[in-house]
Amino acid sequence: MIIDFNYESKKIEYVSGYIFKGKNYRCSYIRYDSPYRNPAPGTERINLYNFQPKGKCRASTLVLHGLGSRNIKFLLWIGPQLASVGVNTTILIFPGNYTRVEKGSVSGRSFLYPDLDIMYQFWEHAVVDTLSTIDFLEQNNLWKDNNVIMGYCLGGMITTIAAAIDNRMNHKLFITTGGHFPRILHESPTTAFARRLFDNGHRTNCFIENKNKLYNIYEEQFPKIKKMSLSQIMEDTDIHPLFKIDPISYAHLLNMSEVTFIDAFFDSTLPLDSRKYLYNEMEGAKRRILPISHVNWLPFQYILAKYILHKLNIYDRKAKKALLHTERLENPLDETFTDK
């Protein structure tokens, strides 16, 4: 199978409206048609939450969430805080998640559903939407050279592939993420639904249900993939198809001086070996291991926001103090909804 992350980049027509604002920022809900060629019904329109500073924009951050919907409300906290210190912050809602769940599915399931046609459709779509979001921000002068893309769990996996394709991302911050699809499918509690399908007779044409055979294929082919170029990974028809949506296949293509990998010591959602495989492919990157789990860091985002400012070289005391300030929402009716 050949995977295709290509799309036609063109001027983006969009609909935008301010949904709330604070003293130092405005939050817009933005929608436009995805340029992905084969979206599932219900996922056709890209949804963005954009937190724009009222004053001078000093830098940009793009936040990519994890599977499901629960983590998104925590990640939305970081938008007002960073925008208040001059960092335009955008949160992209992936296809198949939150407000973009396809008909008959649940949030996040299709990225891991053991059917390669479905998996390819959603991984391709998420990568295309990530790159298209940067196109949109550039067109509206909201994407600065000084920028960070932050990927949490699924968002980190998508970031790995997108950053291997596109060099507009200055610094990549990975949080509690991993790779090695066989281990995720056969060991993660998140994919228990897939293993129930296997137990009930679900079969694929590439042995996804056969744990031992799949592990052996990965062990045999991975050394070859680590030496491949981007185009070779995408077009080679001899390697196992799962490699083409697996971040461990693309990690060696990143500039490690631009990568920070934050691992959670008590993470039980992603198998330890899954996280190790991805980090091992990012040798030379900064690595931080924190005494947190997969989700219990989410309410403590002040530290994360402070670290993002560090990567953006924003060190002034006023900015750090502003992160601790509780933003008071103002009446959104003071602003006019705009269609463009």
PDB file of C-alpha atoms in Angstrom, residues 37-232:
ATOM      1  CA  ARG A  37      -9.135  14.296  -0.914  1.00  0.00           C
ATOM      2  CA  ASN A  38     -11.056  11.515   0.877  1.00  0.00           C
ATOM      3  CA  PRO A  39     -12.587  12.679   4.174  1.00  0.00           C
ATOM      4  CA  ALA A  40     -15.050  10.435   6.027  1.00  0.00           C
ATOM      5  CA  PRO A  41     -18.589  11.885   6.198  1.00  0.00           C
ATOM      6  CA  GLY A  42     -18.756  14.299   9.129  1.00  0.00           C
ATOM      7  CA  THR A  43     -15.032  15.127   9.104  1.00  0.00           C
ATOM      8  CA  GLU A  44     -14.902  17.352   6.017  1.00  0.00           C
ATOM      9  CA  ARG A  45     -14.484  20.697   7.778  1.00  0.00           C
ATOM     10  CA  ILE A  46     -11.409  21.636   9.778  1.00  0.00           C
ATOM     11  CA  ASN A  47     -12.207  23.064  13.241  1.00  0.00           C
ATOM     12  CA  LEU A  48      -9.737  25.390  14.943  1.00  0.00           C
ATOM     13  CA  TYR A  49      -9.736  27.279  18.229  1.00  0.00           C
ATOM     14  CA  ASN A  50      -7.427  30.234  17.752  1.00  0.00           C
ATOM     15  CA  PHE A  51      -6.312  32.414  20.662  1.00  0.00           C
ATOM     16  CA  GLN A  52      -4.961  35.656  19.238  1.00  0.00           C
ATOM     17  CA  PRO A  53      -3.138  38.270  21.321  1.00  0.00           C
ATOM     18  CA  LYS A  54      -4.774  41.711  21.292  1.00  0.00           C
ATOM     19  CA  GLY A  55      -1.344  43.289  21.305  1.00  0.00           C
ATOM     20  CA  LYS A  56       1.832  42.442  19.440  1.00  0.00           C
ATOM     21  CA  CYS A  57       2.171  38.787  18.384  1.00  0.00           C
ATOM     22  CA  ARG A  58       5.643  37.583  19.420  1.00  0.00           C
ATOM     23  CA  ALA A  59       5.473  33.895  18.472  1.00  0.00           C
ATOM     24  CA  SER A  60       3.152  31.035  17.510  1.00  0.00           C
ATOM     25  CA  THR A  61       2.180  27.690  18.979  1.00  0.00           C
ATOM     26  CA  LEU A  62       0.139  24.900  17.406  1.00  0.00           C
ATOM     27  CA  VAL A  63      -1.306  22.362  19.861  1.00  0.00           C
ATOM     28  CA  LEU A  64      -2.251  18.847  18.697  1.00  0.00           C
ATOM     29  CA  HIS A  65      -4.399  16.850  21.117  1.00  0.00           C
ATOM     30  CA  GLY A  66      -4.582  13.160  21.970  1.00  0.00           C
ATOM     31  CA  LEU A  67      -7.198  10.513  21.221  1.00  0.00           C
ATOM     32  CA  GLY A  68     -10.737  11.143  22.383  1.00  0.00           C
ATOM     33  CA  SER A  69     -12.266  14.310  23.773  1.00  0.00           C
ATOM     34  CA  ARG A  70     -11.426  14.530  27.474  1.00  0.00           C
ATOM     35  CA  ASN A  71      -7.921  15.948  27.057  1.00  0.00           C
ATOM     36  CA  ILE A  72      -9.058  18.726  24.744  1.00  0.00           C
ATOM     37  CA  LYS A  73     -10.743  20.801  27.465  1.00  0.00           C
ATOM     38  CA  PHE A  74      -7.498  20.817  29.437  1.00  0.00           C
ATOM     39  CA  LEU A  75      -5.442  21.753  26.402  1.00  0.00           C
ATOM     40  CA  LEU A  76      -7.821  24.648  25.722  1.00  0.00           C
ATOM     41  CA  TRP A  77      -6.609  26.194  29.004  1.00  0.00           C
ATOM     42  CA  ILE A  78      -3.222  26.876  27.542  1.00  0.00           C
ATOM     43  CA  GLY A  79      -4.595  29.070  24.730  1.00  0.00           C
ATOM     44  CA  PRO A  80      -5.639  32.110  26.810  1.00  0.00           C
ATOM     45  CA  GLN A  81      -2.510  31.941  28.955  1.00  0.00           C
ATOM     46  CA  LEU A  82      -0.052  31.916  26.045  1.00  0.00           C
ATOM     47  CA  ALA A  83      -2.050  34.424  23.990  1.00  0.00           C
ATOM     48  CA  SER A  84      -2.013  36.792  26.963  1.00  0.00           C
ATOM     49  CA  VAL A  85       1.773  36.986  26.742  1.00  0.00           C
ATOM     50  CA  GLY A  86       1.825  37.503  22.971  1.00  0.00           C
ATOM     51  CA  VAL A  87       1.901  33.931  21.644  1.00  0.00           C
ATOM     52  CA  ASN A  88      -0.763  33.166  19.053  1.00  0.00           C
ATOM     53  CA  THR A  89      -1.991  29.711  20.055  1.00  0.00           C
ATOM     54  CA  THR A  90      -4.046  27.419  17.852  1.00  0.00           C
ATOM     55  CA  ILE A  91      -5.693  24.125  18.765  1.00  0.00           C
ATOM     56  CA  LEU A  92      -6.623  21.892  15.827  1.00  0.00           C
ATOM     57  CA  ILE A  93      -9.407  19.357  16.276  1.00  0.00           C
ATOM     58  CA  PHE A  94      -8.396  16.182  14.448  1.00  0.00           C
ATOM     59  CA  PRO A  95     -10.823  14.378  12.120  1.00  0.00           C
ATOM     60  CA  GLY A  96     -12.668  11.660  14.026  1.00  0.00           C
ATOM     61  CA  ASN A  97     -12.396  13.458  17.370  1.00  0.00           C
ATOM     62  CA  TYR A  98     -14.482  15.801  19.559  1.00  0.00           C
ATOM     63  CA  THR A  99     -16.585  17.981  17.199  1.00  0.00           C
ATOM     64  CA  ARG A 100     -15.469  16.025  14.100  1.00  0.00           C
ATOM     65  CA  VAL A 101     -16.497  12.454  14.882  1.00  0.00           C
ATOM     66  CA  GLU A 102     -17.686  10.624  11.773  1.00  0.00           C
ATOM     67  CA  LYS A 103     -21.160   9.087  11.621  1.00  0.00           C
ATOM     68  CA  GLY A 104     -21.479   5.796  13.508  1.00  0.00           C
ATOM     69  CA  SER A 105     -18.147   6.070  15.326  1.00  0.00           C
ATOM     70  CA  VAL A 106     -16.811   7.391  18.634  1.00  0.00           C
ATOM     71  CA  SER A 107     -14.128   9.955  19.316  1.00  0.00           C
ATOM     72  CA  GLY A 108     -10.669   8.737  18.320  1.00  0.00           C
ATOM     73  CA  ARG A 109     -11.533   5.124  17.415  1.00  0.00           C
ATOM     74  CA  SER A 110     -10.767   5.234  13.687  1.00  0.00           C
ATOM     75  CA  PHE A 111      -7.057   6.002  14.188  1.00  0.00           C
ATOM     76  CA  LEU A 112      -6.638   2.567  15.770  1.00  0.00           C
ATOM     77  CA  TYR A 113      -9.445   0.550  14.204  1.00  0.00           C
ATOM     78  CA  PRO A 114      -7.718  -2.572  12.789  1.00  0.00           C
ATOM     79  CA  ASP A 115      -8.584  -1.980   9.157  1.00  0.00           C
ATOM     80  CA  LEU A 116      -5.818  -0.451   7.058  1.00  0.00           C
ATOM     81  CA  ASP A 117      -8.144   1.441   4.714  1.00  0.00           C
ATOM     82  CA  ILE A 118      -9.749   3.220   7.692  1.00  0.00           C
ATOM     83  CA  MET A 119      -6.455   3.799   9.473  1.00  0.00           C
ATOM     84  CA  TYR A 120      -4.768   5.228   6.366  1.00  0.00           C
ATOM     85  CA  GLN A 121      -7.759   7.508   5.733  1.00  0.00           C
ATOM     86  CA  PHE A 122      -7.592   9.089   9.201  1.00  0.00           C
ATOM     87  CA  TRP A 123      -3.803   9.307   9.525  1.00  0.00           C
ATOM     88  CA  GLU A 124      -3.504  10.875   6.083  1.00  0.00           C
ATOM     89  CA  HIS A 125      -6.340  13.259   6.900  1.00  0.00           C
ATOM     90  CA  ALA A 126      -4.827  14.330  10.254  1.00  0.00           C
ATOM     91  CA  VAL A 127      -1.408  15.032   8.706  1.00  0.00           C
ATOM     92  CA  VAL A 128      -2.963  16.987   5.829  1.00  0.00           C
ATOM     93  CA  ASP A 129      -5.091  19.025   8.279  1.00  0.00           C
ATOM     94  CA  THR A 130      -2.025  19.812  10.387  1.00  0.00           C
ATOM     95  CA  LEU A 131      -0.122  21.133   7.379  1.00  0.00           C
ATOM     96  CA  SER A 132      -3.204  22.957   6.101  1.00  0.00           C
ATOM     97  CA  THR A 133      -3.599  24.652   9.494  1.00  0.00           C
ATOM     98  CA  ILE A 134      -0.100  26.095   9.144  1.00  0.00           C
ATOM     99  CA  ASP A 135      -1.053  27.252   5.625  1.00  0.00           C
ATOM    100  CA  PHE A 136      -4.084  29.013   7.105  1.00  0.00           C
ATOM    101  CA  LEU A 137      -2.085  30.645   9.888  1.00  0.00           C
ATOM    102  CA  GLU A 138       0.556  31.801   7.415  1.00  0.00           C
ATOM    103  CA  GLN A 139      -2.068  33.300   5.112  1.00  0.00           C
ATOM    104  CA  ASN A 140      -3.431  35.307   8.026  1.00  0.00           C
ATOM    105  CA  ASN A 141      -0.028  36.370   9.406  1.00  0.00           C
ATOM    106  CA  LEU A 142      -0.554  34.290  12.545  1.00  0.00           C
ATOM    107  CA  TRP A 143       2.333  31.830  12.026  1.00  0.00           C
ATOM    108  CA  LYS A 144       5.672  33.284  13.093  1.00  0.00           C
ATOM    109  CA  ASP A 145       9.168  32.003  12.397  1.00  0.00           C
ATOM    110  CA  ASN A 146       9.515  31.701  16.169  1.00  0.00           C
ATOM    111  CA  ASN A 147       7.138  28.800  16.772  1.00  0.00           C
ATOM    112  CA  VAL A 148       6.547  25.561  18.628  1.00  0.00           C
ATOM    113  CA  ILE A 149       4.317  22.638  17.682  1.00  0.00           C
ATOM    114  CA  MET A 150       3.233  20.641  20.701  1.00  0.00           C
ATOM    115  CA  GLY A 151       1.873  17.109  20.275  1.00  0.00           C
ATOM    116  CA  TYR A 152       0.290  15.126  23.088  1.00  0.00           C
ATOM    117  CA  CYS A 153      -0.074  11.326  22.588  1.00  0.00           C
ATOM    118  CA  LEU A 154      -1.768  10.979  19.161  1.00  0.00           C
ATOM    119  CA  GLY A 155      -0.797  14.603  18.509  1.00  0.00           C
ATOM    120  CA  GLY A 156       2.862  13.700  19.025  1.00  0.00           C
ATOM    121  CA  MET A 157       2.601  10.833  16.553  1.00  0.00           C
ATOM    122  CA  ILE A 158       1.030  13.093  13.935  1.00  0.00           C
ATOM    123  CA  THR A 159       3.661  15.754  14.670  1.00  0.00           C
ATOM    124  CA  THR A 160       6.449  13.262  13.930  1.00  0.00           C
ATOM    125  CA  ILE A 161       5.085  12.542  10.452  1.00  0.00           C
ATOM    126  CA  ALA A 162       4.098  16.152   9.664  1.00  0.00           C
ATOM    127  CA  ALA A 163       7.485  17.519  10.735  1.00  0.00           C
ATOM    128  CA  ALA A 164       9.278  14.960   8.546  1.00  0.00           C
ATOM    129  CA  ILE A 165       7.321  16.343   5.584  1.00  0.00           C
ATOM    130  CA  ASP A 166       7.317  20.081   6.323  1.00  0.00           C
ATOM    131  CA  ASN A 167      10.130  22.270   7.688  1.00  0.00           C
ATOM    132  CA  ARG A 168       7.978  25.208   8.847  1.00  0.00           C
ATOM    133  CA  MET A 169       7.869  23.857  12.417  1.00  0.00           C
ATOM    134  CA  ASN A 170      10.671  25.434  14.404  1.00  0.00           C
ATOM    135  CA  HIS A 171      10.602  23.380  17.599  1.00  0.00           C
ATOM    136  CA  LYS A 172       8.761  20.097  18.234  1.00  0.00           C
ATOM    137  CA  LEU A 173       7.588  19.274  21.732  1.00  0.00           C
ATOM    138  CA  PHE A 174       6.391  15.687  22.253  1.00  0.00           C
ATOM    139  CA  ILE A 175       4.433  14.805  25.389  1.00  0.00           C
ATOM    140  CA  THR A 176       3.602  11.253  26.564  1.00  0.00           C
ATOM    141  CA  THR A 177       3.687   9.807  23.082  1.00  0.00           C
ATOM    142  CA  GLY A 178       5.095   6.680  21.479  1.00  0.00           C
ATOM    143  CA  GLY A 179       5.192   4.445  18.433  1.00  0.00           C
ATOM    144  CA  HIS A 180       5.508   0.811  17.308  1.00  0.00           C
ATOM    145  CA  PHE A 181       1.956   0.026  16.200  1.00  0.00           C
ATOM    146  CA  PRO A 182       2.047  -3.717  16.956  1.00  0.00           C
ATOM    147  CA  ARG A 183       2.665  -2.992  20.638  1.00  0.00           C
ATOM    148  CA  ILE A 184       0.002  -0.277  20.752  1.00  0.00           C
ATOM    149  CA  LEU A 185      -2.564  -2.592  19.145  1.00  0.00           C
ATOM    150  CA  HIS A 186      -1.714  -5.658  21.218  1.00  0.00           C
ATOM    151  CA  GLU A 187      -0.681  -4.172  24.590  1.00  0.00           C
ATOM    152  CA  SER A 188      -2.314  -0.789  25.190  1.00  0.00           C
ATOM    153  CA  PRO A 189      -5.523  -0.622  27.284  1.00  0.00           C
ATOM    154  CA  THR A 190      -6.792   1.925  24.751  1.00  0.00           C
ATOM    155  CA  THR A 191      -6.938  -0.750  22.049  1.00  0.00           C
ATOM    156  CA  ALA A 192      -8.806  -3.397  24.055  1.00  0.00           C
ATOM    157  CA  PHE A 193     -11.674  -2.949  21.571  1.00  0.00           C
ATOM    158  CA  ALA A 194      -9.364  -4.069  18.729  1.00  0.00           C
ATOM    159  CA  ARG A 195      -8.295  -7.194  20.603  1.00  0.00           C
ATOM    160  CA  ARG A 196     -11.946  -8.052  21.234  1.00  0.00           C
ATOM    161  CA  LEU A 197     -12.472  -7.806  17.492  1.00  0.00           C
ATOM    162  CA  PHE A 198      -9.550 -10.198  16.937  1.00  0.00           C
ATOM    163  CA  ASP A 199     -10.966 -12.630  19.522  1.00  0.00           C
ATOM    164  CA  ASN A 200     -14.310 -12.519  17.704  1.00  0.00           C
ATOM    165  CA  GLY A 201     -12.747 -13.472  14.399  1.00  0.00           C
ATOM    166  CA  HIS A 202     -11.787 -10.138  12.815  1.00  0.00           C
ATOM    167  CA  ARG A 203      -9.042 -10.814  10.277  1.00  0.00           C
ATOM    168  CA  THR A 204      -6.938  -8.545   8.049  1.00  0.00           C
ATOM    169  CA  ASN A 205      -4.910  -9.157   4.910  1.00  0.00           C
ATOM    170  CA  CYS A 206      -1.648  -8.138   6.582  1.00  0.00           C
ATOM    171  CA  PHE A 207      -1.643 -10.182   9.819  1.00  0.00           C
ATOM    172  CA  ILE A 208      -2.497  -7.306  12.186  1.00  0.00           C
ATOM    173  CA  GLU A 209      -4.397  -9.767  14.366  1.00  0.00           C
ATOM    174  CA  ASN A 210      -1.414 -12.154  14.559  1.00  0.00           C
ATOM    175  CA  LYS A 211       0.701 -10.669  17.358  1.00  0.00           C
ATOM    176  CA  ASN A 212       3.779 -12.878  17.063  1.00  0.00           C
ATOM    177  CA  LYS A 213       3.956 -12.721  13.276  1.00  0.00           C
ATOM    178  CA  LEU A 214       3.486  -8.946  13.301  1.00  0.00           C
ATOM    179  CA  TYR A 215       6.212  -8.470  15.912  1.00  0.00           C
ATOM    180  CA  ASN A 216       8.593 -10.640  13.877  1.00  0.00           C
ATOM    181  CA  ILE A 217       7.915  -8.687  10.678  1.00  0.00           C
ATOM    182  CA  TYR A 218       8.617  -5.433  12.523  1.00  0.00           C
ATOM    183  CA  GLU A 219      11.831  -6.837  14.001  1.00  0.00           C
ATOM    184  CA  GLU A 220      13.014  -7.926  10.575  1.00  0.00           C
ATOM    185  CA  GLN A 221      12.070  -4.834   8.548  1.00  0.00           C
ATOM    186  CA  PHE A 222      12.669  -1.963  10.949  1.00  0.00           C
ATOM    187  CA  PRO A 223      16.490  -1.762  10.442  1.00  0.00           C
ATOM    188  CA  LYS A 224      15.849  -1.205   6.722  1.00  0.00           C
ATOM    189  CA  ILE A 225      13.224   1.481   7.332  1.00  0.00           C
ATOM    190  CA  LYS A 226      15.509   3.447   9.643  1.00  0.00           C
ATOM    191  CA  LYS A 227      17.708   4.129   6.606  1.00  0.00           C
ATOM    192  CA  MET A 228      14.911   5.109   4.222  1.00  0.00           C
ATOM    193  CA  SER A 229      14.111   8.568   2.904  1.00  0.00           C
ATOM    194  CA  LEU A 230      10.639  10.074   3.249  1.00  0.00           C
ATOM    195  CA  SER A 231       9.607   9.153  -0.284  1.00  0.00           C
ATOM    196  CA  GLN A 232      10.921   5.598   0.116  1.00  0.00           C
TER     197      GLN A 232
END
